[in-house]
CSV table of C-alpha atoms in Angstrom, one decimal:
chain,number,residue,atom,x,y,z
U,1,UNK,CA,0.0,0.0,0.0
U,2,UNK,CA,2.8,2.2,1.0
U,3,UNK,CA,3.9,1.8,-2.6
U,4,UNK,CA,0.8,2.7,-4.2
U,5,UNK,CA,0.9,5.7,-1.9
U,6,UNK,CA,4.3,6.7,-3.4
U,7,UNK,CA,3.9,6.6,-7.1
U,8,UNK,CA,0.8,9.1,-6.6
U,9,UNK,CA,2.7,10.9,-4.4
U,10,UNK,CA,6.0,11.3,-5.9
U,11,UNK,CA,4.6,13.6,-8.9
U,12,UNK,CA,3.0,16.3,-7.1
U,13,UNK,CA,6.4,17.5,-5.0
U,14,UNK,CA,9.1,14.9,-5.2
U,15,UNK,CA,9.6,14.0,-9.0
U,16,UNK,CA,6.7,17.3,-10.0
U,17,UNK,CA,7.3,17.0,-13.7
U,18,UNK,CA,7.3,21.2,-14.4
U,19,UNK,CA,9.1,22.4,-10.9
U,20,UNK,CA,11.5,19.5,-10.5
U,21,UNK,CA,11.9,17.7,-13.9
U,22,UNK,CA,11.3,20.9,-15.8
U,23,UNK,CA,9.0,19.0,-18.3
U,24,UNK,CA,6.8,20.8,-20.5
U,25,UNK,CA,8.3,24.2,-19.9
U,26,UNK,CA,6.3,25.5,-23.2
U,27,UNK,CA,2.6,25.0,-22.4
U,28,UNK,CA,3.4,25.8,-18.7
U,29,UNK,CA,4.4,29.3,-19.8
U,30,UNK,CA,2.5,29.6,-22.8
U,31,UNK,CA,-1.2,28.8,-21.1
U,32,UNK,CA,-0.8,30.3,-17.5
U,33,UNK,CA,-1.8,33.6,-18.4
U,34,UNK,CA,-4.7,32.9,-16.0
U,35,UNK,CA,-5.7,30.5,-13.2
U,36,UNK,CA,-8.6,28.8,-15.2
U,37,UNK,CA,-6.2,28.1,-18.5
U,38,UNK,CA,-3.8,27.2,-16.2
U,39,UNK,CA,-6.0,24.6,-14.9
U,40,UNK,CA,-8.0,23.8,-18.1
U,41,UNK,CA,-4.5,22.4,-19.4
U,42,UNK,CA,-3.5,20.8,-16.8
U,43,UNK,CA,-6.8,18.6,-16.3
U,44,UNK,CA,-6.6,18.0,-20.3
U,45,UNK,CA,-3.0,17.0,-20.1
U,46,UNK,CA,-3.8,14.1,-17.0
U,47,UNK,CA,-6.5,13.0,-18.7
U,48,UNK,CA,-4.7,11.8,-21.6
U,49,UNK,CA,-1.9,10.8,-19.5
U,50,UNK,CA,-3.9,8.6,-17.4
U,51,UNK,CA,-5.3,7.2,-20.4
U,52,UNK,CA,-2.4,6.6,-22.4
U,53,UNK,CA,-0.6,5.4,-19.4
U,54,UNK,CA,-3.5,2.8,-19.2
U,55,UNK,CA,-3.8,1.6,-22.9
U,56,UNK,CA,0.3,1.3,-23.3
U,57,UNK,CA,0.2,-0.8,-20.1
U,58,UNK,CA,-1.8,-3.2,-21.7
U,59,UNK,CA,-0.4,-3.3,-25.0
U,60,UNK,CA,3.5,-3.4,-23.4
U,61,UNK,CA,4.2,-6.8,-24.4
U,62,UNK,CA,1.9,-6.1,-27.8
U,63,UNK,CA,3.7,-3.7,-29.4
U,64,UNK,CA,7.1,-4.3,-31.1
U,65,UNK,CA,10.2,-2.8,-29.4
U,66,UNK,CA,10.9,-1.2,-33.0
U,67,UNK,CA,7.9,0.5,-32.7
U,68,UNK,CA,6.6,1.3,-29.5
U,69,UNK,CA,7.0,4.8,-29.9
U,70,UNK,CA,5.1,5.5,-33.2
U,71,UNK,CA,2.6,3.5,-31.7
U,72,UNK,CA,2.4,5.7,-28.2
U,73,UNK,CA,1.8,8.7,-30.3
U,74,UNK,CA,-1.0,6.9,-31.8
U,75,UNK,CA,-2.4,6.3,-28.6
U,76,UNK,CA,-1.9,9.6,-27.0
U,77,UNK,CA,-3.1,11.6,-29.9
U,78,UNK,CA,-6.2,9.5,-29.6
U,79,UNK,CA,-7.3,10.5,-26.4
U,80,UNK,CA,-6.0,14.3,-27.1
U,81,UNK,CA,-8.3,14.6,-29.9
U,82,UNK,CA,-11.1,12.9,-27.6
U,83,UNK,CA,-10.1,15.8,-24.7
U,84,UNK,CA,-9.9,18.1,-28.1
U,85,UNK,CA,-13.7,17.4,-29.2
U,86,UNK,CA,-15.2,17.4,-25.5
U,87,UNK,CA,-13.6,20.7,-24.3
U,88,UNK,CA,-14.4,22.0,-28.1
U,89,UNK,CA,-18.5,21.1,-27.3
U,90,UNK,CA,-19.1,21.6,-23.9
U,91,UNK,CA,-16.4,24.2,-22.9
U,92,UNK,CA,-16.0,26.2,-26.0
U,93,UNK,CA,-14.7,29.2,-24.1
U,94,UNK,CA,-11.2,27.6,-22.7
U,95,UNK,CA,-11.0,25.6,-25.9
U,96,UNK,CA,-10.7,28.6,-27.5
U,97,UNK,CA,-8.6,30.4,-25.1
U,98,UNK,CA,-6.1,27.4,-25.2
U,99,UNK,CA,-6.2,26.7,-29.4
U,100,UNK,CA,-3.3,25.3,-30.7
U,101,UNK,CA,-1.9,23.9,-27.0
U,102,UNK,CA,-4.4,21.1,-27.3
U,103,UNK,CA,-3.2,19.4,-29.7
U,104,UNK,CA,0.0,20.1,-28.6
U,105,UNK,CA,-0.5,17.7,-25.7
U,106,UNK,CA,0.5,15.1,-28.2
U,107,UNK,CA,3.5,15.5,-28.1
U,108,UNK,CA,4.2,17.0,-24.7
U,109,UNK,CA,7.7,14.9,-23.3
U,110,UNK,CA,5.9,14.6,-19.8
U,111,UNK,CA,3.1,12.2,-21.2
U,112,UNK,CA,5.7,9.9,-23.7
U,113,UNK,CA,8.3,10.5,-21.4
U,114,UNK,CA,5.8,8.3,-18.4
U,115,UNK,CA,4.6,6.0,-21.8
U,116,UNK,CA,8.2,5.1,-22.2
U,117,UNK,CA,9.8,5.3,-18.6
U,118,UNK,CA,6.9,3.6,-16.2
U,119,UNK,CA,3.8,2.8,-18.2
U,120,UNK,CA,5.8,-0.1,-20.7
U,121,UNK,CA,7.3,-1.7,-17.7
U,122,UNK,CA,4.5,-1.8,-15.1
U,123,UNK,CA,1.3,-2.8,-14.6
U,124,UNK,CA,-2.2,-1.1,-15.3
U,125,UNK,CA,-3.0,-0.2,-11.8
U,126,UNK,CA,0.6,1.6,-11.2
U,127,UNK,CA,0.4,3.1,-14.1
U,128,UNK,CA,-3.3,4.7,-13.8
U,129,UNK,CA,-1.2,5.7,-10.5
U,130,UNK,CA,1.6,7.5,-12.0
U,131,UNK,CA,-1.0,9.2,-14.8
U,132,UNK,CA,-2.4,10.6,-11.6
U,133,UNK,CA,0.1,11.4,-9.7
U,134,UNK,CA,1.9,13.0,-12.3
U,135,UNK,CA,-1.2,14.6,-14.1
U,136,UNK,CA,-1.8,15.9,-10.2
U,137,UNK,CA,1.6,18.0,-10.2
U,138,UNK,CA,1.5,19.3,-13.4
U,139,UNK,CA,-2.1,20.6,-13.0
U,140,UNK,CA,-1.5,22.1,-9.4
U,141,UNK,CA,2.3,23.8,-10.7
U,142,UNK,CA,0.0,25.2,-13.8
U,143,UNK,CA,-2.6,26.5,-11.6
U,144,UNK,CA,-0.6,28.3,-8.8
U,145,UNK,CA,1.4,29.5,-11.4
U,146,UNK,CA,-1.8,31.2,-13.4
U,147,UNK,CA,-3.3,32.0,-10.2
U,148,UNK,CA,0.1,34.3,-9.4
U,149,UNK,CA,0.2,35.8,-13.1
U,150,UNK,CA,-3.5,36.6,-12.8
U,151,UNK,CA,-3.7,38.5,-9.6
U,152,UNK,CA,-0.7,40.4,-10.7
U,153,UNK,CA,-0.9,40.8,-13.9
U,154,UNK,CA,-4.9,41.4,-14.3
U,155,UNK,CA,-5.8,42.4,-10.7
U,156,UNK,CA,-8.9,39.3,-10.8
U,157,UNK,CA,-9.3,35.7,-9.3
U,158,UNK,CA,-10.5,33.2,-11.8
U,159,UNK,CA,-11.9,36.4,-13.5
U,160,UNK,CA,-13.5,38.6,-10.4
U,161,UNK,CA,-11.9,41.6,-9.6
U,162,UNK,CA,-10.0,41.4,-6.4
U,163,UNK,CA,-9.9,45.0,-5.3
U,164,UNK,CA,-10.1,48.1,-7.1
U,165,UNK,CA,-6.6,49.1,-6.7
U,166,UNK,CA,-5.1,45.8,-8.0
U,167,UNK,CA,-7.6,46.2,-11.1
U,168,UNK,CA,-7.1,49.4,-12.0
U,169,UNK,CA,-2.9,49.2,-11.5
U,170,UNK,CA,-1.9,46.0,-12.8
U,171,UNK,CA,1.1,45.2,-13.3
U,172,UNK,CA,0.7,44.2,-17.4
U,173,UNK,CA,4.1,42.5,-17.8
U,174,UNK,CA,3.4,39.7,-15.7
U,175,UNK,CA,0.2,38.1,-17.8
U,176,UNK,CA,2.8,38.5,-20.9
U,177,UNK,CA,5.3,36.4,-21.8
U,178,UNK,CA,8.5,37.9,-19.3
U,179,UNK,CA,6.2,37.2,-16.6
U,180,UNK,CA,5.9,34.0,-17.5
U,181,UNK,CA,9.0,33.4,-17.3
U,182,UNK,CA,9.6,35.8,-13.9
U,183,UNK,CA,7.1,33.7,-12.3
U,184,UNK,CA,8.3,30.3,-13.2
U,185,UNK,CA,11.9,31.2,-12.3
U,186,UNK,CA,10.6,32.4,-8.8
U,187,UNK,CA,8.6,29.0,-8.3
U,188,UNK,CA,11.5,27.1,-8.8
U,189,UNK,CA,13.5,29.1,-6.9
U,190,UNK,CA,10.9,28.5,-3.7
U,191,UNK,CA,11.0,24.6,-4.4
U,192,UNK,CA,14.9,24.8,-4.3
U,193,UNK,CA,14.4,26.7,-1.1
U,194,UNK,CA,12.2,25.4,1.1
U,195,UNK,CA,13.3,21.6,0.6
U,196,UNK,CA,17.2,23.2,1.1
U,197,UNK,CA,18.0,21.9,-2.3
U,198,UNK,CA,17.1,18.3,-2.3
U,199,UNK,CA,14.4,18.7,-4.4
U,200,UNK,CA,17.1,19.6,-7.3
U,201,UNK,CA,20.2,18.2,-5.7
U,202,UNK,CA,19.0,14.7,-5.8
U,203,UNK,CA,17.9,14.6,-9.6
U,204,UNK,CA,20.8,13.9,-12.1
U,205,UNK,CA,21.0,15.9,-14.9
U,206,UNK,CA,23.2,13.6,-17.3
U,207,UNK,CA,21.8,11.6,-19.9
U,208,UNK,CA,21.1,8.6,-17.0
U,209,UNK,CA,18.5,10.8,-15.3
U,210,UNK,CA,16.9,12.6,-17.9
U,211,UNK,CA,13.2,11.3,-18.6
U,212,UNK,CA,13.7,10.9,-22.3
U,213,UNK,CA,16.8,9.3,-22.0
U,214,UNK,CA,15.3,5.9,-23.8
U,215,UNK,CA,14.1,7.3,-27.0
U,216,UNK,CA,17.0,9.9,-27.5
U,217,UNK,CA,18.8,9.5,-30.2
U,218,UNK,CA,22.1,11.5,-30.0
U,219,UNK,CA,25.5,10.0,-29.8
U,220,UNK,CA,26.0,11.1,-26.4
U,221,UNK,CA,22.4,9.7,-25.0
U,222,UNK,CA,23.2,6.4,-26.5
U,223,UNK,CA,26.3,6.1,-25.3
U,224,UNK,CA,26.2,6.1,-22.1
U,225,UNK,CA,23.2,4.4,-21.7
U,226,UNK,CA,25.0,1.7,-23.7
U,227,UNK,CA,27.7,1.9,-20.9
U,228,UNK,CA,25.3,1.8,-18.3
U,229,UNK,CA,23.8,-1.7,-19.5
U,230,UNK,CA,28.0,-3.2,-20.0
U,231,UNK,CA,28.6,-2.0,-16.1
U,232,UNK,CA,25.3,-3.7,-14.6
């Protein structure tokens, strides 16, 4: 149980794919120009990365080795355009706000990054786990992080004006694309701070610890994960 517990866990603070991993840097800047598109994305993005994590569970020993990830992207952009069609009908207001992002999802590295790394080497249940867990951190790092460029940047909270001073001096630069990158930069920062650097300390940054490390292609990537596998 205590397992279980710890693969749902581990991507919200320990292993959060935006704040820790620094996965999907581009629709975490690009949509968190307010709390609800911050959040619309991120509850898109885990429900196709539950999904997918589901489907390529079951199909692990399916699918060829040769082409496991041509067929992931099938998958994944299945459900995106699934997540696509029901925002598009019954939310036509953040579909619209979000537009090309959506799509995008297919080939966000945090979803086929968890397809390649933990969903085609564990079971259906830990991998519905990891989805969530994962989906959990991305969605809660997107949605503080619009929540912060809102209130600045527009004065609002999920579109209501806070207080008059706030709405009438806003400080514009924020909800634009520097601020994006202000804010991120200062969340990371905090992270770093408050767990006194473990959070970052304990990740490796060479080819070995990065989560696209199996798929990679360049001569350095393959390298040393081809020494990794002579050593063990």
């Amino acid at each position: 149980m205590g397992n279980k517990l710890g693969i749902l866990t581990k991507g919200i603070i320990k292993e959060n794919p935006v704040l820790i991993l620094l996965l999907g840097t581009c629709p975490t800047l690009a949509t968190t120009s307010s709390a609800i598109n911050g959040l619309g994305m991120g509850v898109s993005a885990t429900a196709v990365l539950i999904c997918s994590n589901i489907v390529i569970s079951l199909l692990r020993n399916i699918i060829p080795d040769k082409v496991r990830i041509p067929c992931y992207i099938v998958v994944i952009a299945g459900f995106v355009t699934v997540v696509q069609f029901i925002l598009q009908a019954y939310v036509p207001s953040l579909y619209e706000s979000l537009g090309l992002f959506i799509p995008l999802i297919v080939v966000n590295c945090i979803i086929l990054g968890r397809a390649e790394m933990f969903a085609s080497k564990n079971s259906v249940f830990d991998s519905a786990l990891d989805g969530m867990g994962m989906g959990i951190g991305f969605t809660l790092a997107l949605g503080v992080m619009g929540l912060i460029r809102e209130i600045i940047g527009a004065g609002t909270f999920f579109g209501l004006p806070i207080c008059d001073f706030l709405t009438e001096n806003p400080c514009m630069i924020i909800a634009l694309a520097p601020g994006g990158f202000f804010v991120y930069a200062c969340m990371i920062a905090a992270i770093n701070y408050f767990t006194n650097g473990k959070a970052i300390k304990k990740k490796e940054f060479g080819c070995a610890g990065c989560a696209m490390a199996a798929i990679c292609q360049q001569e350095k990537c393959v390298k040393e994960l081809d020494g990794e596998g002579a050593n063990a």
